[in-house]
């Protein structure tokens, strides 16, 4: 595969891993929709299994189309190796499985994507894994939870859905002083806006389902690292557990990647003005967007991100009921979970994505019942603003 050393990410998203097909010159990477690969002889098969000869064996172990996507994502995140996975949760679970076990402890961001927390608290706990999920935007909270058996610090920044920002470089220092590995879920930023490996993270995770694919038509995940030994450990677990990607899925994501930078920039260009417009609206009680000066970690976001992204959270004066009235009234935005697609999506985490977490724990993590999450897409800003304005007309001036 072609590794492009480009100065601009706009170049890398198009060319990294996406060289013309050497067989016929197809400009789009071919879909190698084959579960298995023929050997020329028994000796060749044996050599491939023994790792003495390069070449494909079986798609759960490796596939050229999936390898092209892995090459692309490794370049975009500045890592040496990438593993594409069936879903974002397969990436998260592979990292947990590889790095945790009996009598180990993980510290995570409390407002992390709901299932990334639930899978530890409900499933990995059955195998002796202990955990603490805290507000990692305050490093003191992490320090207070450290234990001799802590092996992993798993942060999501900006977090889902509170948009709390955690200091990646400070977490890397804190973790590495104690031989703890730092994993960062970079889904909300995409490699366009944030590169955690460059700030000292050991592992980066993505749900490709979101910005990287960007068309709300594929699920997928990825794990990227710079460390060769860690990569081999993760690869072994992924192949054994079977959470690998399918070639057609990889091809669709490769197509999405080519417009990643354009999409992220376009949606972000609308998100800033929309956040400010919402903040000034009389029916809106609060707005949370890292680009607003009153965001608690605005200065940190400015330092560690290349842009503030296109996720906005807000609450109305009328709380839960007013919020539900509003999201039921949108016409252009789609009422759906997920994020990072070309179309704007709006949802209510307390009754949807984070409903599996007890109300008390949700509220401790800042996921209040009135929180509405908006993933700004690539539509025109004026049309989005008109849609939110008409939806807010359905809410009484007093709130509800
Ligand atoms: C931040 C984040 N990480 C991980 C995931 C899990 O990804 P998937 O749904 O592709 O399994 C999601 C899904 O919403 C997410 O938002």
PDB file of C-alpha atoms in Angstrom, residues 47-233:
ATOM      1  CA  UNK A  47       4.983 -20.282   5.471  1.00  0.00           C
ATOM      2  CA  UNK A  48       2.140 -17.757   5.727  1.00  0.00           C
ATOM      3  CA  UNK A  49       0.802 -19.307   8.911  1.00  0.00           C
ATOM      4  CA  UNK A  50       4.313 -19.283  10.358  1.00  0.00           C
ATOM      5  CA  UNK A  51       4.676 -15.605   9.452  1.00  0.00           C
ATOM      6  CA  UNK A  52       7.658 -16.441   7.232  1.00  0.00           C
ATOM      7  CA  UNK A  53       5.924 -15.184   4.104  1.00  0.00           C
ATOM      8  CA  UNK A  54       3.727 -12.121   3.713  1.00  0.00           C
ATOM      9  CA  UNK A  55       0.323 -12.636   2.138  1.00  0.00           C
ATOM     10  CA  UNK A  56      -3.289 -13.128   3.021  1.00  0.00           C
ATOM     11  CA  UNK A  57      -4.762 -16.281   4.573  1.00  0.00           C
ATOM     12  CA  UNK A  58      -8.311 -15.663   5.804  1.00  0.00           C
ATOM     13  CA  UNK A  59     -10.298 -12.411   6.132  1.00  0.00           C
ATOM     14  CA  UNK A  60     -10.704 -12.558   9.930  1.00  0.00           C
ATOM     15  CA  UNK A  61      -6.891 -12.441  10.050  1.00  0.00           C
ATOM     16  CA  UNK A  62      -6.363  -9.918   7.258  1.00  0.00           C
ATOM     17  CA  UNK A  63      -7.744  -8.674   3.931  1.00  0.00           C
ATOM     18  CA  UNK A  64      -6.383  -6.212   1.328  1.00  0.00           C
ATOM     19  CA  UNK A  65      -9.400  -3.856   1.392  1.00  0.00           C
ATOM     20  CA  UNK A  66      -9.410  -3.770   5.194  1.00  0.00           C
ATOM     21  CA  UNK A  67      -5.627  -3.251   5.136  1.00  0.00           C
ATOM     22  CA  UNK A  68      -6.095  -0.197   2.882  1.00  0.00           C
ATOM     23  CA  UNK A  69      -8.472   1.346   5.417  1.00  0.00           C
ATOM     24  CA  UNK A  70      -6.084   0.496   8.267  1.00  0.00           C
ATOM     25  CA  UNK A  71      -3.231   2.168   6.413  1.00  0.00           C
ATOM     26  CA  UNK A  72      -5.349   5.263   5.809  1.00  0.00           C
ATOM     27  CA  UNK A  73      -6.415   5.609   9.449  1.00  0.00           C
ATOM     28  CA  UNK A  74      -2.919   4.939  10.823  1.00  0.00           C
ATOM     29  CA  UNK A  75      -1.599   7.811   8.694  1.00  0.00           C
ATOM     30  CA  UNK A  76      -4.433  10.158   9.689  1.00  0.00           C
ATOM     31  CA  UNK A  77      -3.862   9.531  13.415  1.00  0.00           C
ATOM     32  CA  UNK A  78      -0.062   9.517  13.122  1.00  0.00           C
ATOM     33  CA  UNK A  79       0.178   5.924  14.357  1.00  0.00           C
ATOM     34  CA  UNK A  80       2.193   2.961  13.118  1.00  0.00           C
ATOM     35  CA  UNK A  81      -0.575   0.369  13.163  1.00  0.00           C
ATOM     36  CA  UNK A  82      -4.363   0.338  12.913  1.00  0.00           C
ATOM     37  CA  UNK A  83      -6.892  -2.434  13.426  1.00  0.00           C
ATOM     38  CA  UNK A  84     -10.282  -1.988  11.788  1.00  0.00           C
ATOM     39  CA  UNK A  85     -13.122  -3.539  13.797  1.00  0.00           C
ATOM     40  CA  UNK A  86     -16.736  -4.507  13.163  1.00  0.00           C
ATOM     41  CA  UNK A  87     -18.101  -1.632  15.294  1.00  0.00           C
ATOM     42  CA  UNK A  88     -16.814   1.072  17.610  1.00  0.00           C
ATOM     43  CA  UNK A  89     -17.820  -1.128  20.562  1.00  0.00           C
ATOM     44  CA  UNK A  90     -15.737  -3.998  19.125  1.00  0.00           C
ATOM     45  CA  UNK A  91     -12.761  -1.596  19.232  1.00  0.00           C
ATOM     46  CA  UNK A  92     -13.539  -0.580  22.829  1.00  0.00           C
ATOM     47  CA  UNK A  93     -14.056  -4.197  23.958  1.00  0.00           C
ATOM     48  CA  UNK A  94     -10.872  -5.361  22.211  1.00  0.00           C
ATOM     49  CA  UNK A  95      -8.857  -2.736  24.097  1.00  0.00           C
ATOM     50  CA  UNK A  96     -10.454  -3.748  27.416  1.00  0.00           C
ATOM     51  CA  UNK A  97      -9.925  -7.463  26.720  1.00  0.00           C
ATOM     52  CA  UNK A  98      -6.287  -6.976  25.737  1.00  0.00           C
ATOM     53  CA  UNK A  99      -5.326  -4.706  28.610  1.00  0.00           C
ATOM     54  CA  UNK A 100      -7.503  -5.769  31.538  1.00  0.00           C
ATOM     55  CA  UNK A 101      -8.063  -9.003  33.432  1.00  0.00           C
ATOM     56  CA  UNK A 102      -8.513 -10.479  36.872  1.00  0.00           C
ATOM     57  CA  UNK A 103      -7.411  -8.103  39.657  1.00  0.00           C
ATOM     58  CA  UNK A 104      -6.911  -5.133  37.377  1.00  0.00           C
ATOM     59  CA  UNK A 105      -8.511  -1.711  37.602  1.00  0.00           C
ATOM     60  CA  UNK A 106      -9.527   0.828  34.961  1.00  0.00           C
ATOM     61  CA  UNK A 107     -10.310   4.516  35.432  1.00  0.00           C
ATOM     62  CA  UNK A 108     -12.637   6.033  32.838  1.00  0.00           C
ATOM     63  CA  UNK A 109     -14.445   9.260  31.989  1.00  0.00           C
ATOM     64  CA  UNK A 110     -17.844   9.245  33.684  1.00  0.00           C
ATOM     65  CA  UNK A 111     -19.754  10.727  30.750  1.00  0.00           C
ATOM     66  CA  UNK A 112     -18.105   8.385  28.269  1.00  0.00           C
ATOM     67  CA  UNK A 113     -20.355   6.789  25.573  1.00  0.00           C
ATOM     68  CA  UNK A 114     -22.843   4.793  27.712  1.00  0.00           C
ATOM     69  CA  UNK A 115     -21.976   1.228  26.551  1.00  0.00           C
ATOM     70  CA  UNK A 116     -18.203   1.858  26.957  1.00  0.00           C
ATOM     71  CA  UNK A 117     -18.947   2.216  30.667  1.00  0.00           C
ATOM     72  CA  UNK A 118     -21.713  -0.374  30.928  1.00  0.00           C
ATOM     73  CA  UNK A 119     -19.580  -3.117  29.351  1.00  0.00           C
ATOM     74  CA  UNK A 120     -16.999  -2.701  32.128  1.00  0.00           C
ATOM     75  CA  UNK A 121     -19.440  -2.320  35.007  1.00  0.00           C
ATOM     76  CA  UNK A 122     -21.769  -5.147  33.934  1.00  0.00           C
ATOM     77  CA  UNK A 123     -19.623  -7.586  31.912  1.00  0.00           C
ATOM     78  CA  UNK A 124     -15.872  -7.205  32.566  1.00  0.00           C
ATOM     79  CA  UNK A 125     -16.648  -6.964  36.306  1.00  0.00           C
ATOM     80  CA  UNK A 126     -17.739 -10.643  36.073  1.00  0.00           C
ATOM     81  CA  UNK A 127     -14.125 -11.493  35.224  1.00  0.00           C
ATOM     82  CA  UNK A 128     -12.621  -9.562  38.133  1.00  0.00           C
ATOM     83  CA  UNK A 129     -12.075  -6.126  36.550  1.00  0.00           C
ATOM     84  CA  UNK A 130     -12.639  -3.201  38.925  1.00  0.00           C
ATOM     85  CA  UNK A 131     -13.449   0.297  37.686  1.00  0.00           C
ATOM     86  CA  UNK A 132     -14.005   3.918  38.622  1.00  0.00           C
ATOM     87  CA  UNK A 133     -15.695   6.335  36.237  1.00  0.00           C
ATOM     88  CA  UNK A 134     -15.059   9.939  37.217  1.00  0.00           C
ATOM     89  CA  UNK A 135     -15.018  13.435  35.763  1.00  0.00           C
ATOM     90  CA  UNK A 136     -11.583  13.193  34.117  1.00  0.00           C
ATOM     91  CA  UNK A 137     -11.636  16.888  33.149  1.00  0.00           C
ATOM     92  CA  UNK A 138     -10.423  17.320  36.775  1.00  0.00           C
ATOM     93  CA  UNK A 139      -7.096  15.448  37.073  1.00  0.00           C
ATOM     94  CA  UNK A 140      -7.494  15.370  40.868  1.00  0.00           C
ATOM     95  CA  UNK A 141     -10.418  12.972  40.425  1.00  0.00           C
ATOM     96  CA  UNK A 142      -8.158  10.564  38.499  1.00  0.00           C
ATOM     97  CA  UNK A 143      -5.391  10.809  41.105  1.00  0.00           C
ATOM     98  CA  UNK A 144      -7.848  10.027  43.910  1.00  0.00           C
ATOM     99  CA  UNK A 145      -8.885   6.776  42.168  1.00  0.00           C
ATOM    100  CA  UNK A 146      -5.394   5.466  41.386  1.00  0.00           C
ATOM    101  CA  UNK A 147      -4.641   2.014  42.786  1.00  0.00           C
ATOM    102  CA  UNK A 148      -1.613  -0.276  42.568  1.00  0.00           C
ATOM    103  CA  UNK A 149      -3.595  -2.494  40.163  1.00  0.00           C
ATOM    104  CA  UNK A 150      -4.705   0.352  37.844  1.00  0.00           C
ATOM    105  CA  UNK A 151      -3.673  -0.676  34.327  1.00  0.00           C
ATOM    106  CA  UNK A 152      -5.691   1.564  32.049  1.00  0.00           C
ATOM    107  CA  UNK A 153      -6.918   5.145  31.899  1.00  0.00           C
ATOM    108  CA  UNK A 154      -9.691   5.367  29.309  1.00  0.00           C
ATOM    109  CA  UNK A 155     -10.790   8.864  28.437  1.00  0.00           C
ATOM    110  CA  UNK A 156     -13.223  10.312  25.962  1.00  0.00           C
ATOM    111  CA  UNK A 157     -12.667  13.955  25.057  1.00  0.00           C
ATOM    112  CA  UNK A 158     -14.837  15.781  24.209  1.00  0.00           C
ATOM    113  CA  UNK A 159     -17.025  13.423  26.218  1.00  0.00           C
ATOM    114  CA  UNK A 160     -20.371  12.063  25.114  1.00  0.00           C
ATOM    115  CA  UNK A 161     -22.712  13.912  25.585  1.00  0.00           C
ATOM    116  CA  UNK A 162     -21.462  16.501  28.103  1.00  0.00           C
ATOM    117  CA  UNK A 163     -18.639  17.773  25.848  1.00  0.00           C
ATOM    118  CA  UNK A 164     -16.355  17.954  28.902  1.00  0.00           C
ATOM    119  CA  UNK A 165     -12.725  18.227  27.785  1.00  0.00           C
ATOM    120  CA  UNK A 166      -9.942  16.203  29.424  1.00  0.00           C
ATOM    121  CA  UNK A 167      -6.280  17.236  29.163  1.00  0.00           C
ATOM    122  CA  UNK A 168      -4.738  14.438  27.068  1.00  0.00           C
ATOM    123  CA  UNK A 169      -1.066  15.392  27.573  1.00  0.00           C
ATOM    124  CA  UNK A 170      -1.524  15.715  31.362  1.00  0.00           C
ATOM    125  CA  UNK A 171      -3.298  12.325  31.494  1.00  0.00           C
ATOM    126  CA  UNK A 172      -0.449  10.738  29.502  1.00  0.00           C
ATOM    127  CA  UNK A 173       2.142  12.081  31.982  1.00  0.00           C
ATOM    128  CA  UNK A 174       0.103  10.978  34.974  1.00  0.00           C
ATOM    129  CA  UNK A 175      -0.466   7.508  33.530  1.00  0.00           C
ATOM    130  CA  UNK A 176       3.062   6.863  32.288  1.00  0.00           C
ATOM    131  CA  UNK A 177       4.659   7.807  35.635  1.00  0.00           C
ATOM    132  CA  UNK A 178       2.769   4.795  37.018  1.00  0.00           C
ATOM    133  CA  UNK A 179       3.081   2.359  34.106  1.00  0.00           C
ATOM    134  CA  UNK A 180      -0.572   2.840  33.214  1.00  0.00           C
ATOM    135  CA  UNK A 181      -1.651   2.939  29.558  1.00  0.00           C
ATOM    136  CA  UNK A 182      -3.760   5.799  28.230  1.00  0.00           C
ATOM    137  CA  UNK A 183      -6.522   5.087  25.696  1.00  0.00           C
ATOM    138  CA  UNK A 184      -8.469   7.960  24.120  1.00  0.00           C
ATOM    139  CA  UNK A 185     -11.804   7.650  22.331  1.00  0.00           C
ATOM    140  CA  UNK A 186     -11.336  10.282  19.609  1.00  0.00           C
ATOM    141  CA  UNK A 187     -14.697   9.732  17.906  1.00  0.00           C
ATOM    142  CA  UNK A 188     -16.109  13.212  18.600  1.00  0.00           C
ATOM    143  CA  UNK A 189     -13.126  15.044  17.106  1.00  0.00           C
ATOM    144  CA  UNK A 190     -11.969  12.715  14.346  1.00  0.00           C
ATOM    145  CA  UNK A 191      -8.293  12.935  13.332  1.00  0.00           C
ATOM    146  CA  UNK A 192      -9.106  16.249  11.636  1.00  0.00           C
ATOM    147  CA  UNK A 193      -9.484  18.070  14.939  1.00  0.00           C
ATOM    148  CA  UNK A 194      -7.391  16.127  17.438  1.00  0.00           C
ATOM    149  CA  UNK A 195      -4.474  13.641  17.380  1.00  0.00           C
ATOM    150  CA  UNK A 196      -4.130  12.025  20.824  1.00  0.00           C
ATOM    151  CA  UNK A 197      -1.044   9.923  19.931  1.00  0.00           C
ATOM    152  CA  UNK A 198       0.918  13.123  19.348  1.00  0.00           C
ATOM    153  CA  UNK A 199      -0.064  14.201  22.887  1.00  0.00           C
ATOM    154  CA  UNK A 200       1.222  10.975  24.459  1.00  0.00           C
ATOM    155  CA  UNK A 201      -1.767   8.607  24.296  1.00  0.00           C
ATOM    156  CA  UNK A 202      -0.906   4.911  23.809  1.00  0.00           C
ATOM    157  CA  UNK A 203      -4.081   3.917  21.993  1.00  0.00           C
ATOM    158  CA  UNK A 204      -6.704   5.821  20.008  1.00  0.00           C
ATOM    159  CA  UNK A 205     -10.189   4.424  19.438  1.00  0.00           C
ATOM    160  CA  UNK A 206     -12.779   5.488  16.897  1.00  0.00           C
ATOM    161  CA  UNK A 207     -16.325   4.623  16.158  1.00  0.00           C
ATOM    162  CA  UNK A 208     -16.012   4.877  12.362  1.00  0.00           C
ATOM    163  CA  UNK A 209     -19.802   4.900  12.310  1.00  0.00           C
ATOM    164  CA  UNK A 210     -19.605   8.639  13.068  1.00  0.00           C
ATOM    165  CA  UNK A 211     -17.495  11.329  11.355  1.00  0.00           C
ATOM    166  CA  UNK A 212     -14.968   9.047   9.652  1.00  0.00           C
ATOM    167  CA  UNK A 213     -17.530   7.208   7.543  1.00  0.00           C
ATOM    168  CA  UNK A 214     -19.864  10.175   7.804  1.00  0.00           C
ATOM    169  CA  UNK A 215     -22.870   8.968   5.809  1.00  0.00           C
ATOM    170  CA  UNK A 216     -24.914   7.111   8.430  1.00  0.00           C
ATOM    171  CA  UNK A 217     -24.808   3.931   6.347  1.00  0.00           C
ATOM    172  CA  UNK A 218     -22.067   1.841   7.989  1.00  0.00           C
ATOM    173  CA  UNK A 219     -21.016   0.785  11.480  1.00  0.00           C
ATOM    174  CA  UNK A 220     -17.334   0.234  12.187  1.00  0.00           C
ATOM    175  CA  UNK A 221     -14.494   0.907  14.564  1.00  0.00           C
ATOM    176  CA  UNK A 222     -10.742   1.303  14.709  1.00  0.00           C
ATOM    177  CA  UNK A 223      -7.851   1.047  17.144  1.00  0.00           C
ATOM    178  CA  UNK A 224      -4.633   2.900  16.372  1.00  0.00           C
ATOM    179  CA  UNK A 225      -1.317   2.776  18.211  1.00  0.00           C
ATOM    180  CA  UNK A 226       2.329   3.641  17.720  1.00  0.00           C
ATOM    181  CA  UNK A 227       3.693   0.840  19.877  1.00  0.00           C
ATOM    182  CA  UNK A 228       4.575  -2.332  17.958  1.00  0.00           C
ATOM    183  CA  UNK A 229       4.209  -4.740  20.909  1.00  0.00           C
ATOM    184  CA  UNK A 230       0.908  -3.227  21.946  1.00  0.00           C
ATOM    185  CA  UNK A 231      -0.310  -3.479  18.350  1.00  0.00           C
ATOM    186  CA  UNK A 232       0.543  -7.195  18.234  1.00  0.00           C
ATOM    187  CA  UNK A 233      -1.229  -7.807  21.541  1.00  0.00           C
TER     188      UNK A 233
END
